[in-house]
Amino acid sequence: MDGLLVTEMEIFNKRSDVSYYEIGVFDKDFQPIPFVSSFTVYEVNYLKKVKFEVYIRRKDEPQVTYICSRSRVLEQKVSNTSVTSTICSKIKRK
Amino acid sequence: MKKILAFLAISMTAGYALADAPITGNVQSRCVVTTDTPGVYGNPNAYTLTTSPSDGGVLPIVRFDVTLADAYYAQITTPTEFTSSPSLSDTVTWTGSTEVSAVSDATNMGDYETNKTTFGATTQYDLTATGSTWFKSSSAAAYGGNKAFPGGQYSATVEAKCIAQ
């Protein structure tokens, strides 16, 4: 696909209280960068892995710095306080 | 010229490549964030919600497991708004802080607390050693003018980030 770059990502869920993770692509200042994936929120059951692909535009490549997953909690499961966890992978250019 | 990019992965494994020349560069998970204690707001008076144990609350505790030293920052942000609440007509004043609760390696993690940096509601730690670190956060919300919070369900969220350096 001309004009597109792709990466394959894998999320491993070690939180028994979370089943959904939202993904995002960001620059060095954590400003969002457009991307395409099958979903923006993936269901990942406890101790399970999910693989997916992330596509970005070639013109955005110099700015892409982080790809992050952020836990999401269903609204009806929100408790008194909850913890949102975000894991960001950083691109290392060779 | 093709650029080959590789991820320094954390809880995700990754390979990055041009779409027409895929390169698989899987790497192992290096940072895992788990919730140790979700936390509970106590209600010591009509206009305050607090996680302070002395006021009937429970401090939220988050655990970071790192298997690669000097590679990650832990950023923990205490709430600055409710994720759900009844309709509020006045301002809410938020206070919060985060500190190290426990470490798996006292020798190499002993300076985490003194070396932390705080900006706004966020506290950042440089995870310089491998192992587990538990961070506890306190959070309090005071309703404007010492007015009573309306009755209902209140929820807020602590955000824990593990960011590759």
CSV table of C-alpha atoms in Angstrom, one decimal:
chain,number,residue,atom,x,y,z
A,1,MET,CA,0.0,0.0,0.0
A,2,ASP,CA,1.7,3.1,-1.2
A,3,GLY,CA,1.8,5.9,1.3
A,4,LEU,CA,1.2,3.7,4.3
A,5,LEU,CA,3.3,2.2,6.9
A,6,VAL,CA,2.2,-0.7,9.1
A,7,THR,CA,3.2,-2.2,12.4
A,8,GLU,CA,2.0,-5.3,14.1
A,9,MET,CA,1.2,-4.8,17.8
A,10,GLU,CA,0.3,-7.2,20.6
A,11,ILE,CA,-1.5,-6.4,23.8
A,12,PHE,CA,-1.2,-8.7,26.8
A,13,ASN,CA,-3.7,-8.1,29.6
A,14,LYS,CA,-2.6,-8.7,33.1
A,15,ARG,CA,-5.4,-6.8,34.7
A,16,SER,CA,-8.3,-8.9,35.8
A,17,ASP,CA,-10.5,-5.9,36.3
A,18,VAL,CA,-10.1,-4.7,32.7
A,19,SER,CA,-11.1,-6.3,29.4
A,20,TYR,CA,-10.8,-3.4,26.9
A,21,TYR,CA,-7.9,-1.4,25.7
A,22,GLU,CA,-7.9,1.6,23.4
A,23,ILE,CA,-4.9,2.2,21.2
A,24,GLY,CA,-3.5,5.5,20.0
A,25,VAL,CA,-0.5,6.9,18.0
A,26,PHE,CA,1.3,10.0,19.3
A,27,ASP,CA,4.2,12.3,18.5
A,28,LYS,CA,6.9,13.2,21.0
A,29,ASP,CA,4.6,15.6,22.8
A,30,PHE,CA,1.8,13.1,23.0
A,31,GLN,CA,-0.2,14.9,20.4
A,32,PRO,CA,-2.4,12.4,18.5
A,33,ILE,CA,-1.5,11.2,15.0
A,34,PRO,CA,-4.1,9.8,12.7
A,35,PHE,CA,-3.9,6.0,12.3
A,36,VAL,CA,-6.1,3.1,11.1
A,37,SER,CA,-6.6,-0.2,12.7
A,38,SER,CA,-9.4,-2.8,12.7
A,39,PHE,CA,-10.7,-1.3,15.9
A,40,THR,CA,-9.6,1.5,18.2
A,41,VAL,CA,-10.7,-0.4,21.2
A,42,TYR,CA,-9.8,-4.1,21.5
A,43,GLU,CA,-11.3,-6.6,23.9
A,44,VAL,CA,-8.5,-8.4,25.6
A,45,ASN,CA,-9.5,-10.9,28.3
A,46,TYR,CA,-7.5,-11.4,31.4
A,47,LEU,CA,-4.1,-13.1,30.7
A,48,LYS,CA,-4.9,-13.2,27.0
A,49,LYS,CA,-3.1,-11.6,24.0
A,50,VAL,CA,-4.5,-9.9,21.0
A,51,LYS,CA,-2.5,-9.0,17.9
A,52,PHE,CA,-3.5,-6.2,15.6
A,53,GLU,CA,-2.0,-4.0,12.9
A,54,VAL,CA,-1.7,-0.2,13.0
A,55,TYR,CA,-1.4,1.8,9.8
A,56,ILE,CA,-0.1,5.3,9.6
A,57,ARG,CA,0.5,7.7,6.7
A,58,ARG,CA,4.1,7.7,5.4
A,59,LYS,CA,4.1,11.5,5.7
A,60,ASP,CA,3.4,11.2,9.4
A,61,GLU,CA,6.2,8.8,10.0
A,62,PRO,CA,8.8,11.3,11.1
A,63,GLN,CA,6.5,12.5,13.9
A,64,VAL,CA,5.4,9.1,15.2
A,65,THR,CA,7.0,8.5,18.5
A,66,TYR,CA,4.7,6.4,20.7
A,67,ILE,CA,2.0,3.8,20.2
A,68,CYS,CA,0.0,3.4,23.4
A,69,SER,CA,-2.6,1.2,24.8
A,70,ARG,CA,-5.0,2.6,27.4
A,71,SER,CA,-7.3,0.5,29.6
A,72,ARG,CA,-11.0,1.3,29.3
A,73,VAL,CA,-13.7,0.4,31.8
A,74,LEU,CA,-17.3,-0.2,30.8
A,75,GLU,CA,-19.4,2.6,32.2
A,76,GLN,CA,-21.6,0.3,34.2
A,77,LYS,CA,-18.6,-1.2,35.8
A,78,VAL,CA,-17.1,2.1,37.0
A,79,SER,CA,-16.6,1.9,40.7
A,80,ASN,CA,-15.9,4.6,43.3
A,81,THR,CA,-12.3,5.1,42.1
A,82,SER,CA,-10.6,3.2,39.3
A,83,VAL,CA,-7.2,3.1,37.8
A,84,THR,CA,-6.5,3.7,34.1
A,85,SER,CA,-3.3,2.2,32.9
A,86,THR,CA,-1.5,3.3,29.8
A,87,ILE,CA,1.5,1.6,28.3
A,88,CYS,CA,3.5,3.4,25.6
A,89,SER,CA,5.9,1.8,23.2
A,90,LYS,CA,8.5,4.1,21.8
A,91,ILE,CA,9.8,3.9,18.3
A,92,LYS,CA,13.6,3.5,18.0
A,93,ARG,CA,14.9,4.5,14.6
A,94,LYS,CA,17.9,2.8,13.3
B,1,MET,CA,15.5,4.8,1.3
B,2,LYS,CA,13.7,2.5,3.6
B,3,LYS,CA,13.8,3.2,7.2
B,4,ILE,CA,13.6,0.3,9.6
B,5,LEU,CA,12.0,1.1,12.9
B,6,ALA,CA,11.9,-1.0,16.0
B,7,PHE,CA,9.9,-0.6,19.0
B,8,LEU,CA,11.2,-0.6,22.5
B,9,ALA,CA,8.2,-2.5,23.7
B,10,ILE,CA,6.6,-2.6,27.1
B,11,SER,CA,3.4,-4.5,27.5
B,12,MET,CA,3.0,-4.7,23.8
B,13,THR,CA,5.2,-6.6,21.4
B,14,ALA,CA,5.9,-4.9,18.2
B,15,GLY,CA,7.5,-4.9,14.8
B,16,TYR,CA,7.4,-1.9,12.6
B,17,ALA,CA,8.0,-1.9,8.9
B,18,LEU,CA,7.1,-0.5,5.5
B,19,ALA,CA,3.8,-2.0,4.4
B,20,ASP,CA,5.3,-3.5,1.3
B,21,ALA,CA,8.3,-5.0,3.1
B,22,PRO,CA,7.2,-6.3,6.5
B,23,ILE,CA,9.8,-6.8,9.0
B,24,THR,CA,9.0,-8.7,12.1
B,25,GLY,CA,10.8,-7.4,15.1
B,26,ASN,CA,9.0,-8.9,18.1
B,27,VAL,CA,10.4,-8.0,21.5
B,28,GLN,CA,9.4,-9.0,24.9
B,29,SER,CA,7.1,-7.2,27.3
B,30,ARG,CA,9.2,-5.1,29.7
B,31,CYS,CA,6.7,-3.0,31.7
B,32,VAL,CA,3.4,-4.2,33.2
B,33,VAL,CA,1.0,-2.0,35.1
B,34,THR,CA,-1.5,-3.7,37.4
B,35,THR,CA,-4.0,-2.4,39.9
B,36,ASP,CA,-3.2,-3.5,43.5
B,37,THR,CA,-6.0,-1.6,45.2
B,38,PRO,CA,-8.7,0.4,43.3
B,39,GLY,CA,-9.3,2.8,46.1
B,40,VAL,CA,-12.4,4.2,47.7
B,41,TYR,CA,-13.6,7.7,48.6
B,42,GLY,CA,-14.6,8.3,52.1
B,43,ASN,CA,-17.0,11.1,53.0
B,44,PRO,CA,-15.9,12.6,56.3
B,45,ASN,CA,-18.3,15.6,55.9
B,46,ALA,CA,-20.9,16.7,53.4
B,47,TYR,CA,-18.6,18.7,51.2
B,48,THR,CA,-15.5,16.4,51.1
B,49,LEU,CA,-14.6,13.2,49.4
B,50,THR,CA,-11.2,11.8,50.2
B,51,THR,CA,-9.3,8.5,49.9
B,52,SER,CA,-7.6,9.2,53.2
B,53,PRO,CA,-7.9,6.1,55.4
B,54,SER,CA,-8.5,8.2,58.5
B,55,ASP,CA,-11.6,9.6,56.8
B,56,GLY,CA,-12.9,6.2,55.8
B,57,GLY,CA,-11.3,6.1,52.4
B,58,VAL,CA,-8.9,3.6,50.8
B,59,LEU,CA,-5.8,4.7,48.9
B,60,PRO,CA,-5.5,3.4,45.4
B,61,ILE,CA,-2.3,1.5,44.8
B,62,VAL,CA,-0.8,0.7,41.4
B,63,ARG,CA,2.1,-1.7,40.8
B,64,PHE,CA,4.7,-1.3,38.0
B,65,ASP,CA,6.7,-4.4,37.1
B,66,VAL,CA,9.8,-3.6,35.0
B,67,THR,CA,12.2,-6.1,33.5
B,68,LEU,CA,14.5,-3.6,31.9
B,69,ALA,CA,16.3,-0.9,33.9
B,70,ASP,CA,16.6,2.8,32.9
B,71,ALA,CA,14.1,2.3,30.1
B,72,TYR,CA,10.8,3.6,31.5
B,73,TYR,CA,9.1,6.4,33.3
B,74,ALA,CA,6.1,5.9,35.6
B,75,GLN,CA,3.7,8.7,35.5
B,76,ILE,CA,0.8,8.7,37.9
B,77,THR,CA,-1.9,11.3,37.7
B,78,THR,CA,-4.5,11.8,40.4
B,79,PRO,CA,-8.0,12.8,39.5
B,80,THR,CA,-8.9,16.4,38.5
B,81,GLU,CA,-12.5,15.6,37.7
B,82,PHE,CA,-15.2,13.0,38.3
B,83,THR,CA,-15.7,10.4,35.6
B,84,SER,CA,-19.3,10.2,36.7
B,85,SER,CA,-21.3,12.2,39.3
B,86,PRO,CA,-24.6,13.8,39.8
B,87,SER,CA,-25.1,17.2,38.2
B,88,LEU,CA,-22.8,19.7,40.0
B,89,SER,CA,-23.6,23.4,40.0
B,90,ASP,CA,-20.5,24.6,41.8
B,91,THR,CA,-16.8,24.1,41.4
B,92,VAL,CA,-14.9,21.2,42.8
B,93,THR,CA,-11.4,21.7,44.2
B,94,TRP,CA,-9.1,18.7,43.7
B,95,THR,CA,-6.0,17.9,45.7
B,96,GLY,CA,-3.8,14.8,45.3
B,97,SER,CA,-0.4,13.3,45.6
B,98,THR,CA,1.5,10.1,44.9
B,99,GLU,CA,4.3,8.4,46.7
B,100,VAL,CA,6.2,5.1,46.6
B,101,SER,CA,4.4,2.6,48.8
B,102,ALA,CA,6.7,-0.4,48.5
B,103,VAL,CA,9.6,-1.6,46.3
B,104,SER,CA,11.0,-5.1,45.6
B,105,ASP,CA,14.6,-3.9,45.6
B,106,ALA,CA,15.2,-1.4,48.5
B,107,THR,CA,18.8,-1.0,47.5
B,108,ASN,CA,18.3,0.1,43.9
B,109,MET,CA,14.9,1.7,44.2
B,110,GLY,CA,15.4,3.5,47.5
B,111,ASP,CA,15.9,6.9,45.8
B,112,TYR,CA,12.7,6.7,43.7
B,113,GLU,CA,10.8,8.9,46.1
B,114,THR,CA,13.4,11.6,46.5
B,115,ASN,CA,14.1,11.7,42.8
B,116,LYS,CA,10.5,12.0,41.7
B,117,THR,CA,9.2,15.1,39.8
B,118,THR,CA,5.7,16.5,40.1
B,119,PHE,CA,3.9,18.7,37.5
B,120,GLY,CA,0.3,19.5,38.2
B,121,ALA,CA,-1.5,16.4,39.3
B,122,THR,CA,1.1,14.2,37.7
B,123,THR,CA,4.1,12.6,39.5
B,124,GLN,CA,6.9,11.0,37.4
B,125,TYR,CA,9.4,8.4,38.5
B,126,ASP,CA,12.4,7.3,36.6
B,127,LEU,CA,12.4,3.5,36.9
B,128,THR,CA,16.1,2.9,37.1
B,129,ALA,CA,16.0,-0.6,38.4
B,130,THR,CA,14.3,-3.8,37.5
B,131,GLY,CA,11.6,-5.2,39.7
B,132,SER,CA,8.2,-4.1,41.2
B,133,THR,CA,7.3,-0.8,42.6
B,134,TRP,CA,4.0,0.0,44.3
B,135,PHE,CA,2.7,3.6,44.2
B,136,LYS,CA,-0.1,4.9,46.4
B,137,SER,CA,-2.0,8.0,45.6
B,138,SER,CA,-4.2,10.2,47.7
B,139,SER,CA,-7.1,12.2,46.3
B,140,ALA,CA,-9.6,14.6,47.7
B,141,ALA,CA,-12.4,16.6,46.3
B,142,ALA,CA,-14.0,19.6,48.0
B,143,TYR,CA,-17.2,21.1,46.8
B,144,GLY,CA,-17.4,24.8,46.3
B,145,GLY,CA,-18.2,27.0,49.3
B,146,ASN,CA,-18.4,24.1,51.6
B,147,LYS,CA,-21.7,23.1,50.1
B,148,ALA,CA,-22.9,19.6,50.4
B,149,PHE,CA,-22.2,17.3,47.5
B,150,PRO,CA,-25.5,16.2,46.0
B,151,GLY,CA,-26.4,12.6,46.7
B,152,GLY,CA,-25.5,10.0,44.1
B,153,GLN,CA,-22.7,7.9,42.8
B,154,TYR,CA,-19.3,9.6,42.4
B,155,SER,CA,-16.4,8.1,40.4
B,156,ALA,CA,-12.9,9.3,39.6
B,157,THR,CA,-9.9,7.7,38.0
B,158,VAL,CA,-6.2,7.6,38.7
B,159,GLU,CA,-4.1,7.3,35.5
B,160,ALA,CA,-1.0,5.2,35.6
B,161,LYS,CA,1.3,5.4,32.6
B,162,CYS,CA,4.4,3.5,31.8
B,163,ILE,CA,6.3,5.3,29.0
B,164,ALA,CA,9.4,4.1,27.2
B,165,GLN,CA,12.3,6.6,27.5
